[in-house]
Amino acid sequence: MLSFNPAECLQRQVYKLMTGIIVPRPIALVSTLSREGVANLAPFSFFCGVGSVPPTVLFCPSLRAPDSAEAGKRKDTLRNVEETGEFVINVVSDAISAAANAASAEVPPEVSEFQLSGLTPVASEAVRPARVAESPAQMECKLLQVIYTGRAPGSGVIVLGEVVRFHVREDLVEDFRVDPAGLDAVGRMAGNTWVRTRDRMELIRPK
Ligand SMILES: Cc1cc2nc3c(=O)[nH]c(=O)nc-3n(C[C@H](O)[C@H](O)[C@H](O)COP(=O)(O)O)c2cc1C
């Protein structure tokens, strides 16, 4: 084995180790609204569910990287969540993977990634940010807590939210069971590599 002490590595090297080892990661396509009312959309793959009572999720918009012109600044998504307390997580299916990728462009806050990506906003029920109409499943969330793991450029920030509404395309859900083939979710590996969820296996859990 090769061993690495993160304290002796560059931020970029640690990031590469983490995104290479922690795979595959699901992708949250996060919709937020700025205080000025601009709709923002961006994908985040440091994302997971936390528990179902209450239904809780987290995603992690890091502070801008050391090599960025805005090193250490908050991404638009984080700023919007902190200012408004609301967000929507849209599942990324294979059909909208290119559009979700287009939404990751680093553009100024006044530009809406809905327009960049060609995805369609549709009104949410319990929060102000829109859902993505083309996404097969969406979760409307209210902010619970924001945890800064550091304040340096590249530091991770954990956004914890409570799901206040689930939406699943009607043909994909039966008795609360979601059809994984129909959902056709994609995930992220390292760098520009993504992964599909079409190669599945069953394992019966021991009693
Ligand atoms: C598939 C994918 C996954 C990503 N995951 C993350 C992530 O977990 N955390 C993060 O800070 N940025 C992540 N990014 C980069 C952001 O999407 C990108 O910085 C985006 O411009 C942020 O937009 P915002 O400033 O509108 O919030 C990811 C990009 C892609 C394409």
PDB file of N, CA, C and O and ligand atoms in Angstrom, residues 27 40 42-46 60-62 64 75-77 101 104-106 113 188 194, ligand 1:
ATOM      1  N   ILE A  27     -25.537  12.111  -7.226  1.00  0.00           N
ATOM      2  CA  ILE A  27     -25.432  13.542  -7.549  1.00  0.00           C
ATOM      3  C   ILE A  27     -26.731  14.264  -7.190  1.00  0.00           C
ATOM      4  O   ILE A  27     -27.812  13.881  -7.657  1.00  0.00           O
ATOM      5  N   ASN A  40     -30.911  29.444  -9.101  1.00  0.00           N
ATOM      6  CA  ASN A  40     -29.579  28.853  -9.252  1.00  0.00           C
ATOM      7  C   ASN A  40     -29.698  27.332  -9.272  1.00  0.00           C
ATOM      8  O   ASN A  40     -30.553  26.753  -8.598  1.00  0.00           O
ATOM      9  N   ALA A  42     -27.018  23.769  -9.454  1.00  0.00           N
ATOM     10  CA  ALA A  42     -25.651  23.241  -9.534  1.00  0.00           C
ATOM     11  C   ALA A  42     -25.618  21.810  -8.984  1.00  0.00           C
ATOM     12  O   ALA A  42     -26.346  21.488  -8.041  1.00  0.00           O
ATOM     13  N   PRO A  43     -24.764  20.950  -9.579  1.00  0.00           N
ATOM     14  CA  PRO A  43     -24.649  19.568  -9.097  1.00  0.00           C
ATOM     15  C   PRO A  43     -23.625  19.434  -7.967  1.00  0.00           C
ATOM     16  O   PRO A  43     -22.576  20.090  -7.977  1.00  0.00           O
ATOM     17  N   PHE A  44     -23.927  18.556  -7.011  1.00  0.00           N
ATOM     18  CA  PHE A  44     -23.025  18.292  -5.880  1.00  0.00           C
ATOM     19  C   PHE A  44     -23.005  16.781  -5.615  1.00  0.00           C
ATOM     20  O   PHE A  44     -24.050  16.183  -5.380  1.00  0.00           O
ATOM     21  N   SER A  45     -21.816  16.196  -5.648  1.00  0.00           N
ATOM     22  CA  SER A  45     -21.747  14.744  -5.455  1.00  0.00           C
ATOM     23  C   SER A  45     -21.257  14.354  -4.062  1.00  0.00           C
ATOM     24  O   SER A  45     -21.268  13.155  -3.747  1.00  0.00           O
ATOM     25  N   PHE A  46     -20.823  15.316  -3.254  1.00  0.00           N
ATOM     26  CA  PHE A  46     -20.676  15.000  -1.833  1.00  0.00           C
ATOM     27  C   PHE A  46     -22.077  15.165  -1.259  1.00  0.00           C
ATOM     28  O   PHE A  46     -22.472  16.214  -0.763  1.00  0.00           O
ATOM     29  N   CYS A  60     -22.570  18.948   0.207  1.00  0.00           N
ATOM     30  CA  CYS A  60     -21.411  19.719   0.682  1.00  0.00           C
ATOM     31  C   CYS A  60     -20.831  20.625  -0.403  1.00  0.00           C
ATOM     32  O   CYS A  60     -20.008  20.192  -1.213  1.00  0.00           O
ATOM     33  N   PRO A  61     -21.239  21.892  -0.416  1.00  0.00           N
ATOM     34  CA  PRO A  61     -20.615  22.855  -1.323  1.00  0.00           C
ATOM     35  C   PRO A  61     -19.347  23.405  -0.674  1.00  0.00           C
ATOM     36  O   PRO A  61     -19.420  24.121   0.325  1.00  0.00           O
ATOM     37  N   SER A  62     -18.202  23.050  -1.230  1.00  0.00           N
ATOM     38  CA  SER A  62     -16.941  23.484  -0.603  1.00  0.00           C
ATOM     39  C   SER A  62     -16.694  24.963  -0.873  1.00  0.00           C
ATOM     40  O   SER A  62     -17.244  25.532  -1.828  1.00  0.00           O
ATOM     41  N   ARG A  64     -14.569  27.998  -2.315  1.00  0.00           N
ATOM     42  CA  ARG A  64     -13.864  27.977  -3.594  1.00  0.00           C
ATOM     43  C   ARG A  64     -12.386  27.623  -3.399  1.00  0.00           C
ATOM     44  O   ARG A  64     -11.762  27.995  -2.416  1.00  0.00           O
ATOM     45  N   LYS A  75     -19.735  29.282  -2.643  1.00  0.00           N
ATOM     46  CA  LYS A  75     -20.399  29.087  -3.930  1.00  0.00           C
ATOM     47  C   LYS A  75     -21.807  29.695  -3.814  1.00  0.00           C
ATOM     48  O   LYS A  75     -22.341  29.854  -2.709  1.00  0.00           O
ATOM     49  N   ASP A  76     -22.406  30.006  -4.975  1.00  0.00           N
ATOM     50  CA  ASP A  76     -23.723  30.659  -4.978  1.00  0.00           C
ATOM     51  C   ASP A  76     -24.759  29.816  -4.217  1.00  0.00           C
ATOM     52  O   ASP A  76     -25.595  30.345  -3.484  1.00  0.00           O
ATOM     53  N   THR A  77     -24.682  28.501  -4.404  1.00  0.00           N
ATOM     54  CA  THR A  77     -25.654  27.619  -3.751  1.00  0.00           C
ATOM     55  C   THR A  77     -25.607  27.786  -2.234  1.00  0.00           C
ATOM     56  O   THR A  77     -26.651  27.918  -1.579  1.00  0.00           O
ATOM     57  N   ASN A 101     -24.480  18.604 -15.983  1.00  0.00           N
ATOM     58  CA  ASN A 101     -23.072  18.985 -16.109  1.00  0.00           C
ATOM     59  C   ASN A 101     -22.954  20.443 -16.572  1.00  0.00           C
ATOM     60  O   ASN A 101     -22.131  21.207 -16.060  1.00  0.00           O
ATOM     61  N   SER A 104     -23.009  23.031 -13.951  1.00  0.00           N
ATOM     62  CA  SER A 104     -21.864  23.162 -13.045  1.00  0.00           C
ATOM     63  C   SER A 104     -20.922  24.279 -13.491  1.00  0.00           C
ATOM     64  O   SER A 104     -19.899  24.520 -12.849  1.00  0.00           O
ATOM     65  N   ALA A 105     -21.267  24.977 -14.577  1.00  0.00           N
ATOM     66  CA  ALA A 105     -20.401  26.072 -15.060  1.00  0.00           C
ATOM     67  C   ALA A 105     -20.268  27.134 -13.976  1.00  0.00           C
ATOM     68  O   ALA A 105     -21.239  27.456 -13.292  1.00  0.00           O
ATOM     69  N   GLU A 106     -19.033  27.631 -13.839  1.00  0.00           N
ATOM     70  CA  GLU A 106     -18.789  28.683 -12.834  1.00  0.00           C
ATOM     71  C   GLU A 106     -19.214  30.014 -13.449  1.00  0.00           C
ATOM     72  O   GLU A 106     -18.454  30.640 -14.173  1.00  0.00           O
ATOM     73  N   GLU A 113     -28.530  29.070 -14.014  1.00  0.00           N
ATOM     74  CA  GLU A 113     -28.104  27.838 -14.696  1.00  0.00           C
ATOM     75  C   GLU A 113     -29.295  27.086 -15.282  1.00  0.00           C
ATOM     76  O   GLU A 113     -29.107  26.129 -16.035  1.00  0.00           O
ATOM     77  N   ARG A 188     -21.186  10.129  -9.778  1.00  0.00           N
ATOM     78  CA  ARG A 188     -19.894  10.674 -10.180  1.00  0.00           C
ATOM     79  C   ARG A 188     -18.766   9.831  -9.626  1.00  0.00           C
ATOM     80  O   ARG A 188     -18.810   9.379  -8.487  1.00  0.00           O
ATOM     81  N   TRP A 194     -18.294   9.826 -14.936  1.00  0.00           N
ATOM     82  CA  TRP A 194     -19.580   9.588 -14.279  1.00  0.00           C
ATOM     83  C   TRP A 194     -19.866   8.082 -14.351  1.00  0.00           C
ATOM     84  O   TRP A 194     -19.145   7.323 -15.002  1.00  0.00           O
TER      85      TRP A 194
HETATM   86  C1  LIG B   1     -21.029  15.917 -11.168  1.00  0.00           C
HETATM   87  C2  LIG B   1     -20.496  17.076 -10.372  1.00  0.00           C
HETATM   88  C3  LIG B   1     -20.421  16.983  -8.998  1.00  0.00           C
HETATM   89  C4  LIG B   1     -19.971  18.059  -8.231  1.00  0.00           C
HETATM   90  N1  LIG B   1     -19.904  17.935  -6.873  1.00  0.00           N
HETATM   91  C5  LIG B   1     -19.511  18.984  -6.117  1.00  0.00           C
HETATM   92  C6  LIG B   1     -19.481  18.881  -4.683  1.00  0.00           C
HETATM   93  O1  LIG B   1     -19.841  17.862  -4.081  1.00  0.00           O
HETATM   94  N2  LIG B   1     -19.077  19.966  -3.984  1.00  0.00           N
HETATM   95  C7  LIG B   1     -18.713  21.133  -4.600  1.00  0.00           C
HETATM   96  O2  LIG B   1     -18.378  22.099  -3.915  1.00  0.00           O
HETATM   97  N3  LIG B   1     -18.733  21.259  -5.960  1.00  0.00           N
HETATM   98  C8  LIG B   1     -19.126  20.221  -6.717  1.00  0.00           C
HETATM   99  N4  LIG B   1     -19.165  20.346  -8.079  1.00  0.00           N
HETATM  100  C9  LIG B   1     -18.834  21.652  -8.697  1.00  0.00           C
HETATM  101  C10 LIG B   1     -20.026  22.621  -8.638  1.00  0.00           C
HETATM  102  O3  LIG B   1     -21.145  22.094  -9.318  1.00  0.00           O
HETATM  103  C11 LIG B   1     -19.605  23.963  -9.257  1.00  0.00           C
HETATM  104  O4  LIG B   1     -18.597  24.566  -8.461  1.00  0.00           O
HETATM  105  C12 LIG B   1     -20.756  24.917  -9.468  1.00  0.00           C
HETATM  106  O5  LIG B   1     -20.351  25.965 -10.337  1.00  0.00           O
HETATM  107  C13 LIG B   1     -21.252  25.568  -8.197  1.00  0.00           C
HETATM  108  O6  LIG B   1     -22.306  26.427  -8.577  1.00  0.00           O
HETATM  109  P1  LIG B   1     -22.846  27.617  -7.697  1.00  0.00           P
HETATM  110  O7  LIG B   1     -21.726  28.616  -7.530  1.00  0.00           O
HETATM  111  O8  LIG B   1     -23.978  28.121  -8.548  1.00  0.00           O
HETATM  112  O9  LIG B   1     -23.310  27.074  -6.387  1.00  0.00           O
HETATM  113  C14 LIG B   1     -19.562  19.265  -8.876  1.00  0.00           C
HETATM  114  C15 LIG B   1     -19.610  19.345 -10.281  1.00  0.00           C
HETATM  115  C16 LIG B   1     -20.061  18.259 -11.030  1.00  0.00           C
HETATM  116  C17 LIG B   1     -20.100  18.360 -12.529  1.00  0.00           C
END
